[in-house]
Amino acid sequence: MKSYTITFQPDDVKVRIAPNSTIMDAAQRAGIIINNVCGQAGTCQKCSVKISAQKEPVLACQYQIQQDLIVNIPERSRFYEQKILEQGISPQERIEPMISKHHLVIEETGLKNITDESRRLVDAIEQKINASARSAGVLSKYSFHESLRKQLPKKLSRYHHNVTAVCHEQHIIALEKGNTTERLLGVAVDIGTTTVVAQLVDLLSGKDLAVASRTNPQVRFGDDVISRIRFAETHQNHPQQLQHSIIDCINELIGQLCEKSNSPPKNIYELTATGNTTMQHLLLKVPVAQLAQAPYVTAFSGPVNTTAFELGIDIHPEGNIYVMPLVASHVGGDTVAVALATGMRYSDKNHLALDIGTNGELIMGNKDRLAACSTAAGPAFEGARIEHGMRAAGGAIERVNIDDDVEIFVIDGGPPTGICGSGLIDAVAELLKLGIIDKTGRLLNQKELPAQINQKIKQRMLQKDGNPVFILTPAPQTSNGPNIGLTQKDIREVQLAKAAIRAGMTILMNHLHIEWSDVERIYLAGAFGNYIDPASAQRIGLLPRVERSKIMPVGNAAGVGVRQVLLARSARRRAEKLAREIEYVELAGQTEFEKLFSENIYFPEE
């Protein structure tokens, strides 16, 4: 079959690709990740590259290859590792894992003792656990994996009947030689749309041994869940590609955890996983098309237990993989984990937890009722549809302060490449404060600026294609050439995002019949919530004007929740109960949503 050679620069990587493939296809084959915010629809313009065949830049997701090419990928079109939040709040939890170990010395078989091996093993476990209350009812609850049952006589003989039985609840999953009861590890994984965080935990002490994180490799198939669902449906092999990519990612993180802690993977006996509904479906290679189509039905909602061997996870082959229960198509196990970690289900007072990532999930209520919804607000705050927008990676403007002049703070220092969500909120809030943006969201031109604005600030107000743009960093001070500024379109995108979130908040309050005065705490979960300035978020109307003391960043709360279900069976039971009891509110079915959305488009009065 005919193919062409594509050379990517400055990487100096070459691949062969079939005619009519896109440059994005070639980049994926080369292992190079190009920004793909719109799911290869050609609308975000973030994948612009330069090619040897013509002078003008082309979109990597749209340009079809018909000849050998040299492709130069500029810095602004590359996908960089995001600033990943690995830690969160640390609620106390009784240590009571589902995995247990029991050291047993079993009497060898003889003419006076001809009980079958499996019965004697179960008998020994029962004696070890509760020697004072033996009963047939207890004994009969234990079971073996069939492969272990077949190997039992040989293993007991080889280990001289001195063994450690590894149990998942009352299911014996492995036998080990001698006394290995001091080695009992587990891994908790939070699978985000953009980032994946894994924690290695000692299941005996509850101590964290290591943490590792990386970008979710599925981003090369699309930045958000909708684009990945579309990708999964375009070819019969795509669901397998998506599953393999996340499993390879988890295995890579497990390798890093084991290296950091000097622990062998065979000592990891359980992995708990959480994520949004789409991420959990893709992990298990469950069909996802229905998640993007009304009536938005999930393939499963309860927890899923499977083995590491069946899923291809690099821990003990018979180790248990526990995937958290879901609430609905747009509210997944990660939201359940946030509710669990914050303890809001057990509070007399009403709490709100807000997790704005690639998607925005809200959960509100108290011990009597909890309700949750999801809003499509995250993309703007993650750089999508923002002219110089990018994720919170190295080179992103993450803080903006405007006084006599503009002061910016860049992740990892150095010249900026673009602006991330926290910087975007700061910039809009500062321009609102100065009157450079009015309450309707209109960006004033230089002639309309208030008289008190000094000349340095006025000189930053320029025109581009006949429209005003406020320059945050002029071209000579950036890392990749053009001015980094804020356009009228950028401001409109912020308005749309914050209006969707506030409309969702109001709908949940109406559903629960409460007011803001009834809300005692607002939890900001996830990396975005942890890094935004609450004052800026309140100024633009993303957060309500409540006392600042009520707003509490809680970090990677989903990671904390999934760690809790790893360490404590009581937490696992609570999570499963939460998933059943949380009332899901589908915003698409709310007649008042459009009205509330419109009411929240404008910025609040000072």
Coordinates of C-alpha atoms in Angstrom, one line a residue:
M1 CA 0.0 0.0 0.0
K2 CA 1.2 3.5 -0.8
S3 CA 2.4 5.6 2.1
Y4 CA 4.1 8.9 2.8
T5 CA 6.9 10.0 5.1
I6 CA 6.0 12.7 7.6
T7 CA 8.8 14.3 9.5
F8 CA 8.0 16.2 12.7
Q9 CA 10.2 19.1 13.7
P10 CA 11.8 20.1 15.9
D11 CA 11.4 16.6 17.3
D12 CA 13.1 15.0 14.3
V13 CA 10.6 12.1 14.4
K14 CA 9.6 10.3 11.2
V15 CA 6.5 8.1 10.5
R16 CA 5.0 6.5 7.5
I17 CA 1.2 7.1 7.0
A18 CA -1.4 6.2 4.4
P19 CA -2.8 8.7 1.9
N20 CA -5.7 10.9 3.1
S21 CA -4.7 10.4 6.8
T22 CA -4.5 13.7 8.7
I23 CA -1.4 15.2 10.2
M24 CA -3.1 14.6 13.6
D25 CA -3.2 10.9 12.7
A26 CA 0.5 10.9 11.9
A27 CA 1.3 12.8 15.1
Q28 CA -0.6 10.2 17.2
R29 CA 1.4 7.4 15.4
A30 CA 4.6 9.3 16.2
G31 CA 3.6 9.6 19.9
I32 CA 3.4 13.4 19.7
I33 CA 0.4 15.0 21.3
I34 CA -1.0 18.1 19.5
N35 CA -3.7 20.2 21.1
N36 CA -7.0 18.8 20.3
V37 CA -9.6 20.8 22.2
C38 CA -12.5 20.4 19.7
G39 CA -12.2 16.7 19.1
Q40 CA -10.8 17.2 15.6
A41 CA -13.8 19.2 14.5
G42 CA -11.5 22.0 13.2
T43 CA -13.2 24.7 15.2
C44 CA -10.8 25.5 18.1
Q45 CA -7.8 26.4 15.8
K46 CA -5.4 25.1 18.6
C47 CA -3.7 22.5 16.3
S48 CA -2.2 24.9 13.8
V49 CA 1.1 23.7 12.3
K50 CA 3.4 24.7 9.5
I51 CA 4.2 22.3 6.6
S52 CA 6.8 22.2 3.9
A53 CA 4.1 22.1 1.1
Q54 CA 2.8 25.7 1.7
K55 CA 3.5 29.0 3.4
E56 CA 0.2 29.4 5.4
P57 CA -0.3 27.3 8.5
V58 CA -2.8 24.4 8.4
L59 CA -4.9 22.6 11.0
A60 CA -3.4 19.2 11.9
C61 CA -6.8 17.7 12.4
Q62 CA -8.1 18.7 9.0
Y63 CA -5.2 18.6 6.5
Q64 CA -5.1 15.4 4.5
I65 CA -1.8 14.0 3.5
Q66 CA -1.1 13.5 -0.2
Q67 CA 2.7 13.7 -0.2
D68 CA 5.8 13.5 2.0
L69 CA 5.8 16.4 4.4
I70 CA 8.0 18.2 7.0
V71 CA 5.7 19.4 9.8
N72 CA 6.8 22.0 12.2
I73 CA 4.8 22.1 15.4
P74 CA 4.9 25.5 17.2
E75 CA 5.0 25.7 21.0
R76 CA 1.4 27.0 21.2
S77 CA 0.1 23.9 19.4
R78 CA 1.8 21.4 21.6
F79 CA 0.1 19.6 24.5
Y80 CA 2.1 20.0 27.7
E81 CA 1.8 18.3 31.1
Q82 CA -0.7 20.1 33.2
K83 CA 0.0 21.4 36.7
I84 CA -1.5 18.4 38.5
L85 CA -3.0 18.5 42.0
E86 CA -2.2 15.3 43.8
Q87 CA -3.3 16.1 47.4
G88 CA -6.5 16.9 49.1
I89 CA -8.2 17.1 52.5
S90 CA -7.3 14.2 54.8
P91 CA -10.4 13.1 56.8
Q92 CA -9.7 10.4 59.4
E93 CA -11.0 7.0 58.5
R94 CA -10.9 3.7 60.4
I95 CA -8.5 1.3 58.7
E96 CA -10.5 -1.7 57.7
P97 CA -9.6 -2.8 54.1
M98 CA -11.4 -5.4 52.1
I99 CA -8.2 -7.3 51.7
S100 CA -6.8 -9.2 54.6
K101 CA -3.9 -11.7 55.2
H102 CA -3.8 -14.6 57.6
H103 CA -0.6 -16.6 58.4
L104 CA -1.5 -20.3 58.8
V105 CA 0.5 -23.4 59.8
I106 CA -1.7 -26.3 58.7
E107 CA -1.5 -29.8 60.0
E108 CA -0.3 -32.1 57.2
T109 CA -2.6 -34.8 55.9
G110 CA -2.3 -38.3 57.4
L111 CA -4.3 -41.4 57.9
K112 CA -5.8 -39.9 61.0
N113 CA -6.5 -36.6 59.3
I114 CA -7.9 -37.1 55.8
T115 CA -10.0 -33.9 55.6
D116 CA -9.6 -32.3 52.1
E117 CA -7.1 -29.5 51.7
S118 CA -9.6 -26.7 51.0
R119 CA -11.6 -27.6 54.1
R120 CA -8.5 -27.6 56.3
L121 CA -7.4 -24.3 54.9
V122 CA -10.7 -22.7 55.5
D123 CA -10.8 -24.3 59.0
A124 CA -7.4 -22.8 59.8
I125 CA -8.5 -19.3 58.6
E126 CA -11.6 -19.5 60.7
Q127 CA -9.6 -20.6 63.8
K128 CA -7.2 -17.7 63.2
I129 CA -10.0 -15.1 62.8
N130 CA -12.4 -16.2 65.5
A131 CA -11.2 -19.2 67.4
S132 CA -13.8 -18.8 70.2
A133 CA -16.9 -18.8 67.9
R134 CA -16.5 -21.5 65.3
S135 CA -19.6 -22.3 63.3
A136 CA -20.4 -24.0 60.1
G137 CA -22.2 -20.9 59.0
V138 CA -19.0 -18.9 59.1
L139 CA -16.9 -21.6 57.4
S140 CA -19.3 -22.0 54.5
K141 CA -18.9 -18.3 53.5
Y142 CA -15.3 -18.7 52.4
S143 CA -14.6 -19.6 48.8
F144 CA -11.7 -20.1 46.5
H145 CA -10.8 -19.0 43.0
E146 CA -11.1 -22.1 40.9
S147 CA -7.5 -21.9 39.7
L148 CA -6.3 -21.7 43.3
R149 CA -8.4 -24.7 44.4
K150 CA -6.7 -26.8 41.7
Q151 CA -3.2 -25.8 42.8
L152 CA -4.0 -26.1 46.5
P153 CA -2.4 -29.5 47.3
K154 CA 0.7 -28.7 45.3
K155 CA 1.1 -25.3 46.9
L156 CA 0.6 -26.5 50.5
S157 CA 3.2 -29.3 49.9
R158 CA 5.7 -26.9 48.3
Y159 CA 5.3 -24.4 51.1
H160 CA 5.5 -27.1 53.8
H161 CA 2.0 -26.2 55.0
N162 CA 3.3 -22.8 56.3
V163 CA 1.4 -20.3 54.3
T164 CA -0.3 -16.9 54.2
A165 CA -3.8 -16.8 52.8
V166 CA -4.7 -13.6 51.0
C167 CA -8.5 -12.9 51.2
H168 CA -10.8 -10.4 49.5
E169 CA -13.6 -10.3 52.0
Q170 CA -14.2 -14.1 52.5
H171 CA -12.9 -15.0 49.1
I172 CA -9.4 -16.6 49.2
I173 CA -7.5 -15.2 46.2
A174 CA -3.9 -16.3 46.8
L175 CA -1.6 -18.4 48.9
E176 CA 1.9 -17.3 49.7
K177 CA 4.9 -19.0 51.2
G178 CA 5.6 -18.4 54.8
N179 CA 4.5 -15.3 56.7
T180 CA 3.9 -12.3 54.4
T181 CA 1.3 -10.5 56.6
E182 CA 3.4 -7.4 56.9
R183 CA 3.2 -6.8 53.1
L184 CA -0.3 -5.5 52.2
L185 CA -0.6 -2.7 49.7
G186 CA -3.3 -1.0 47.6
V187 CA -3.6 1.7 45.0
A188 CA -6.2 4.4 44.6
V189 CA -6.6 6.0 41.2
D190 CA -8.5 9.1 40.2
I191 CA -9.0 9.1 36.4
G192 CA -9.7 12.6 35.3
T193 CA -10.5 13.6 31.7
T194 CA -7.2 15.4 31.5
T195 CA -5.1 14.0 34.4
V196 CA -4.6 10.7 36.3
V197 CA -3.4 10.6 39.9
A198 CA -2.5 7.3 41.7
Q199 CA -1.6 6.8 45.4
L200 CA 0.1 3.7 46.8
V201 CA -1.2 3.0 50.3
D202 CA -0.1 0.6 53.1
L203 CA -3.4 -1.1 53.9
L204 CA -2.1 -2.0 57.4
S205 CA -1.1 1.4 58.6
G206 CA -3.1 3.7 56.2
K207 CA 0.2 5.4 55.4
D208 CA 0.7 6.9 51.9
L209 CA 3.9 5.4 50.5
A210 CA 4.0 7.3 47.1
V211 CA 2.0 9.5 44.8
A212 CA 2.4 9.6 41.0
S213 CA 0.5 11.5 38.3
R214 CA 0.5 12.2 34.6
T215 CA -1.7 13.5 31.7
N216 CA -4.4 11.1 30.7
P217 CA -3.1 9.8 27.3
Q218 CA -6.6 9.7 26.0
V219 CA -6.3 13.5 25.3
R220 CA -4.8 12.6 21.9
F221 CA -8.2 11.2 21.0
G222 CA -10.0 14.3 22.2
D223 CA -9.9 16.9 25.0
D224 CA -13.3 16.3 26.5
V225 CA -15.7 13.4 27.1
I226 CA -17.9 14.2 24.1
S227 CA -15.0 14.1 21.6
R228 CA -13.9 10.8 23.1
I229 CA -17.3 9.3 22.8
R230 CA -17.4 10.4 19.2
F231 CA -14.0 8.8 18.6
A232 CA -15.1 5.5 20.3
E233 CA -18.0 5.3 17.9
T234 CA -16.2 6.0 14.6
H235 CA -14.4 2.6 14.4
Q236 CA -14.8 -0.8 16.1
N237 CA -11.2 -0.8 17.3
H238 CA -11.4 2.6 19.0
P239 CA -13.0 1.5 22.3
Q240 CA -10.1 -0.9 22.7
Q241 CA -7.6 1.9 21.9
L242 CA -9.2 4.1 24.5
Q243 CA -9.2 1.3 27.1
H244 CA -5.6 0.2 26.4
S245 CA -4.4 3.8 26.6
I246 CA -5.8 4.3 30.1
I247 CA -4.7 0.9 31.3
D248 CA -1.2 1.5 30.0
C249 CA -1.3 4.9 31.9
I250 CA -2.3 3.2 35.1
N251 CA 0.4 0.6 34.8
E252 CA 3.0 3.3 34.1
L253 CA 1.9 5.0 37.3
I254 CA 2.0 1.8 39.3
G255 CA 5.5 1.2 38.1
Q256 CA 6.5 4.7 39.3
L257 CA 4.8 4.1 42.7
C258 CA 6.6 0.8 43.1
E259 CA 10.0 2.4 42.2
K260 CA 9.5 5.3 44.5
S261 CA 8.6 3.0 47.5
N262 CA 10.8 0.1 46.6
S263 CA 7.7 -2.2 46.6
P264 CA 7.1 -5.1 44.2
P265 CA 3.7 -4.9 42.3
K266 CA 2.9 -8.4 43.5
N267 CA 2.3 -7.0 47.0
I268 CA -0.5 -4.8 45.7
Y269 CA -3.8 -6.7 46.2
E270 CA -6.4 -4.1 45.4
L271 CA -6.9 -1.0 43.2
T272 CA -9.8 1.3 43.6
A273 CA -10.7 3.6 40.7
T274 CA -12.9 6.6 40.2
G275 CA -13.6 9.1 37.4
N276 CA -16.5 10.7 35.6
T277 CA -19.0 8.3 34.0
T278 CA -17.4 8.3 30.6
M279 CA -13.9 7.6 32.0
Q280 CA -15.2 4.7 34.1
H281 CA -17.0 3.2 31.0
L282 CA -13.9 3.6 28.9
L283 CA -11.8 1.9 31.5
L284 CA -14.0 -1.2 31.4
K285 CA -14.6 -1.0 27.6
V286 CA -18.3 -0.5 28.1
P287 CA -20.3 1.2 25.2
V288 CA -20.4 4.9 25.6
A289 CA -22.6 6.2 22.7
Q290 CA -25.7 6.3 24.9
L291 CA -24.0 8.7 27.3
A292 CA -24.1 11.5 24.7
Q293 CA -27.7 10.8 23.5
A294 CA -31.0 11.5 25.2
P295 CA -32.1 10.0 27.6
Y296 CA -28.4 9.7 28.6
V297 CA -28.5 6.2 30.1
T298 CA -25.5 4.6 31.7
A299 CA -24.5 1.0 31.0
F300 CA -24.0 0.4 34.7
S301 CA -24.5 2.4 37.9
G302 CA -23.4 0.1 40.8
P303 CA -19.8 -0.7 41.7
V304 CA -17.8 -3.1 39.5
N305 CA -15.4 -5.7 40.9
T306 CA -13.1 -7.5 38.6
T307 CA -9.6 -9.0 38.7
A308 CA -6.3 -7.4 37.8
F309 CA -5.6 -10.3 35.4
E310 CA -8.9 -9.7 33.5
L311 CA -8.3 -6.0 33.1
G312 CA -4.6 -6.2 32.5
I313 CA -3.5 -4.1 35.6
D314 CA 0.0 -4.8 36.8
I315 CA -0.6 -5.7 40.4
H316 CA -1.1 -9.2 41.9
P317 CA -2.9 -11.1 39.1
E318 CA -5.8 -12.1 41.5
G319 CA -5.9 -8.6 43.0
N320 CA -9.3 -7.0 43.1
I321 CA -10.1 -4.0 40.9
Y322 CA -13.0 -1.9 42.4
V323 CA -14.6 0.7 40.2
M324 CA -16.8 3.2 42.1
P325 CA -20.5 3.5 41.6
L326 CA -22.1 6.2 39.5
V327 CA -24.9 8.6 39.9
A328 CA -25.9 9.2 36.3
S329 CA -24.5 9.7 32.8
H330 CA -23.0 13.1 33.7
V331 CA -22.3 12.6 37.4
G332 CA -19.8 9.8 38.0
G333 CA -17.9 8.1 40.7
D334 CA -15.6 11.1 41.1
T335 CA -18.6 13.2 42.3
V336 CA -19.5 10.4 44.7
A337 CA -15.9 10.4 46.0
V338 CA -16.0 14.2 46.5
A339 CA -19.2 13.9 48.5
L340 CA -17.6 11.1 50.6
A341 CA -14.4 13.1 51.2
T342 CA -16.1 16.3 52.3
G343 CA -18.6 14.5 54.6
M344 CA -21.4 16.7 53.4
R345 CA -23.9 13.7 53.6
Y346 CA -23.4 13.8 57.4
S347 CA -23.8 17.5 58.0
D348 CA -26.9 19.2 59.5
K349 CA -26.0 22.3 57.5
N350 CA -26.2 22.6 53.7
H351 CA -22.9 22.4 51.7
L352 CA -22.0 22.9 48.1
A353 CA -19.2 21.1 46.4
L354 CA -18.0 22.5 43.0
D355 CA -15.6 20.6 40.8
I356 CA -14.7 22.4 37.6
G357 CA -12.4 20.4 35.5
T358 CA -13.0 19.6 31.8
N359 CA -16.6 19.3 33.0
G360 CA -18.3 21.1 35.9
E361 CA -20.1 19.0 38.5
L362 CA -22.1 20.4 41.4
I363 CA -23.4 18.6 44.4
M364 CA -25.4 20.3 47.2
G365 CA -27.3 19.4 50.3
N366 CA -27.0 17.9 53.8
K367 CA -27.7 14.7 55.7
D368 CA -31.3 14.7 54.7
R369 CA -30.9 15.2 50.9
L370 CA -28.2 15.6 48.3
A371 CA -28.7 16.7 44.7
A372 CA -26.2 16.9 41.8
C373 CA -26.0 18.2 38.3
S374 CA -23.4 18.7 35.6
T375 CA -22.7 21.8 33.5
A376 CA -20.7 22.1 30.3
A377 CA -18.6 24.9 31.7
G378 CA -15.1 23.5 32.1
P379 CA -13.7 23.9 28.5
A380 CA -13.4 27.7 28.7
F381 CA -11.6 27.5 32.0
E382 CA -9.2 24.9 30.5
G383 CA -8.3 27.0 27.6
A384 CA -10.8 25.9 25.0
R385 CA -12.3 28.6 22.8
I386 CA -10.0 31.2 24.4
E387 CA -7.6 32.8 21.9
H388 CA -4.5 32.4 24.0
G389 CA -6.0 29.8 26.3
M390 CA -4.2 26.8 27.6
R391 CA -4.2 24.3 30.4
A392 CA -2.5 25.0 33.7
A393 CA 0.9 23.9 32.4
G394 CA 4.4 25.4 32.3
G395 CA 4.3 28.8 30.6
A396 CA 0.6 29.5 31.5
I397 CA -0.3 32.8 33.1
E398 CA -2.0 31.7 36.4
R399 CA -2.3 35.0 38.2
V400 CA -3.0 38.6 37.0
N401 CA -2.9 41.8 39.1
I402 CA -3.5 45.2 37.6
D403 CA -2.6 48.4 39.5
D404 CA -0.3 50.9 38.0
D405 CA 0.6 48.3 35.4
V406 CA -0.1 44.7 34.6
E407 CA 1.6 42.1 36.8
I408 CA 1.5 38.5 35.8
F409 CA 2.6 35.2 37.4
V410 CA 3.6 32.3 35.1
I411 CA 3.6 28.6 36.0
D412 CA 7.3 27.5 36.2
G413 CA 8.5 31.1 35.6
G414 CA 9.9 32.3 32.3
P415 CA 8.0 34.0 29.5
P416 CA 4.4 33.1 29.1
T417 CA 2.9 30.9 26.3
G418 CA -0.8 31.6 27.1
I419 CA -3.3 31.9 29.9
C420 CA -5.0 29.2 32.0
G421 CA -8.3 29.3 33.8
S422 CA -7.2 30.9 37.1
G423 CA -5.3 33.6 35.2
L424 CA -8.3 34.2 32.9
I425 CA -10.7 34.7 35.9
D426 CA -8.1 37.1 37.5
A427 CA -7.7 39.1 34.3
V428 CA -11.5 39.5 33.7
A429 CA -12.0 40.4 37.4
E430 CA -9.2 43.1 37.3
L431 CA -10.6 44.6 34.1
L432 CA -14.1 44.7 35.6
K433 CA -12.7 46.4 38.7
L434 CA -11.0 49.1 36.5
G435 CA -14.1 49.6 34.4
I436 CA -12.3 48.4 31.2
I437 CA -15.1 45.8 31.0
D438 CA -18.6 46.9 31.7
K439 CA -21.3 44.9 33.5
T440 CA -22.7 43.5 30.1
G441 CA -19.3 42.1 29.4
R442 CA -18.4 44.7 26.7
L443 CA -14.7 45.4 26.4
L444 CA -14.2 49.1 25.9
N445 CA -12.0 50.6 23.3
Q446 CA -9.2 53.0 24.1
K447 CA -11.2 56.1 23.6
E448 CA -14.0 54.9 25.9
L449 CA -11.7 54.1 28.9
P450 CA -12.5 55.9 32.2
A451 CA -10.4 59.0 32.8
Q452 CA -8.7 57.6 35.9
I453 CA -7.0 54.8 33.8
N454 CA -3.3 55.6 33.6
Q455 CA -1.4 55.8 30.3
K456 CA 0.5 52.6 30.8
I457 CA -2.8 50.7 31.0
K458 CA -4.4 52.6 28.1
Q459 CA -1.5 51.7 25.8
R460 CA -2.4 48.0 26.3
M461 CA -5.8 48.5 24.7
L462 CA -5.2 47.8 21.0
Q463 CA -7.3 46.8 18.0
K464 CA -7.2 43.4 16.2
D465 CA -9.4 42.9 13.1
G466 CA -11.4 45.9 14.1
N467 CA -12.1 44.7 17.7
P468 CA -10.6 45.7 21.0
V469 CA -8.0 43.5 22.7
F470 CA -6.3 44.1 26.0
I471 CA -2.7 43.1 26.0
L472 CA -1.5 41.2 29.0
T473 CA 2.0 40.4 27.6
P474 CA 3.4 42.1 24.5
A475 CA 5.0 39.9 21.8
P476 CA 8.6 40.6 22.7
Q477 CA 8.0 39.2 26.2
T478 CA 6.2 36.0 25.2
S479 CA 7.7 32.6 24.5
N480 CA 6.2 32.2 21.0
G481 CA 5.8 35.5 19.2
P482 CA 2.3 37.0 19.3
N483 CA 0.8 39.3 21.9
I484 CA -1.0 37.5 24.7
G485 CA -4.2 39.4 25.3
L486 CA -7.9 39.2 26.2
T487 CA -10.4 39.6 23.4
Q488 CA -14.1 40.4 23.4
K489 CA -14.8 36.7 22.4
D490 CA -12.7 35.5 25.3
I491 CA -14.8 37.5 27.7
R492 CA -18.0 36.2 26.2
E493 CA -16.8 32.6 26.7
V494 CA -16.1 33.4 30.4
Q495 CA -19.7 34.8 30.7
L496 CA -21.2 31.7 29.1
A497 CA -19.2 29.4 31.4
K498 CA -20.0 31.2 34.6
A499 CA -23.6 31.7 33.7
A500 CA -24.0 27.9 33.2
I501 CA -22.5 27.2 36.5
R502 CA -24.5 29.7 38.4
A503 CA -27.7 28.5 36.7
G504 CA -26.9 25.0 37.8
M505 CA -26.4 26.2 41.4
T506 CA -29.7 28.0 41.4
I507 CA -31.5 25.0 40.0
L508 CA -30.1 22.8 42.7
M509 CA -31.1 25.3 45.4
N510 CA -34.6 25.4 44.0
H511 CA -34.7 21.6 43.9
L512 CA -33.7 21.5 47.6
H513 CA -35.8 24.6 48.5
I514 CA -32.9 26.5 50.1
E515 CA -31.3 29.9 49.8
W516 CA -27.6 31.0 49.9
S517 CA -28.1 32.0 53.5
D518 CA -28.8 28.3 54.2
V519 CA -25.4 27.2 52.8
E520 CA -22.7 27.0 55.4
R521 CA -19.8 25.9 53.2
I522 CA -18.7 26.0 49.5
Y523 CA -16.0 23.4 48.7
L524 CA -13.9 24.1 45.6
A525 CA -12.6 20.7 44.5
G526 CA -10.0 19.8 41.9
A527 CA -7.0 21.6 40.6
F528 CA -8.9 24.6 39.1
G529 CA -10.9 25.1 42.3
N530 CA -7.7 24.9 44.4
Y531 CA -5.8 27.6 42.3
I532 CA -8.5 30.2 41.6
D533 CA -8.7 33.3 43.7
P534 CA -12.1 33.2 45.4
A535 CA -12.3 37.1 45.4
S536 CA -11.8 37.1 41.6
A537 CA -14.4 34.3 41.2
Q538 CA -16.9 36.3 43.2
R539 CA -16.2 39.5 41.3
I540 CA -17.1 38.0 38.0
G541 CA -20.1 36.2 39.5
L542 CA -18.8 32.6 39.2
L543 CA -19.2 32.3 43.0
P544 CA -21.9 33.9 45.1
R545 CA -21.2 36.9 47.3
V546 CA -21.0 34.9 50.6
E547 CA -18.6 35.4 53.4
R548 CA -15.1 34.5 52.2
S549 CA -14.7 32.1 55.2
K550 CA -17.4 29.9 53.8
I551 CA -15.3 29.1 50.7
M552 CA -12.9 26.3 51.2
P553 CA -10.5 24.8 48.6
V554 CA -10.3 21.0 49.2
G555 CA -7.8 20.0 46.6
N556 CA -8.1 16.6 44.9
A557 CA -11.2 15.5 46.9
A558 CA -12.0 12.8 44.4
G559 CA -8.6 11.3 45.1
V560 CA -9.2 11.5 48.8
G561 CA -12.6 9.7 48.4
V562 CA -11.3 6.9 46.3
R563 CA -8.5 6.4 48.8
Q564 CA -11.1 6.1 51.6
V565 CA -12.9 3.3 49.9
L566 CA -9.6 1.5 49.5
L567 CA -8.8 1.7 53.2
A568 CA -12.2 1.2 54.8
R569 CA -15.1 -1.1 54.0
S570 CA -17.4 1.3 55.9
A571 CA -16.4 4.1 53.5
R572 CA -17.1 1.7 50.6
R573 CA -20.6 1.0 51.9
R574 CA -21.2 4.7 52.4
A575 CA -20.1 5.5 48.8
E576 CA -22.4 2.9 47.4
K577 CA -25.3 4.3 49.5
L578 CA -24.4 7.8 48.4
A579 CA -24.6 6.9 44.8
R580 CA -28.1 5.4 45.2
E581 CA -29.3 8.4 47.3
I582 CA -27.9 11.4 45.4
E583 CA -30.8 13.0 43.4
Y584 CA -29.6 13.7 39.8
V585 CA -31.0 16.8 38.2
E586 CA -30.7 16.8 34.4
L587 CA -30.3 20.4 33.4
A588 CA -31.4 19.7 29.8
G589 CA -34.8 18.8 31.2
Q590 CA -35.2 22.0 33.3
T591 CA -37.4 24.6 31.7
E592 CA -36.0 27.3 33.9
F593 CA -32.4 26.7 32.9
E594 CA -32.4 29.1 29.9
K595 CA -34.0 31.9 31.9
L596 CA -31.5 31.5 34.8
F597 CA -28.6 31.2 32.3
S598 CA -29.6 34.5 30.7
E599 CA -30.0 36.2 34.1
N600 CA -26.4 35.2 35.0
I601 CA -24.7 36.3 31.7
Y602 CA -24.0 39.8 32.9
F603 CA -21.4 40.5 35.5
P604 CA -22.6 41.5 39.0
E605 CA -22.6 45.1 40.2
E606 CA -19.8 46.1 42.5

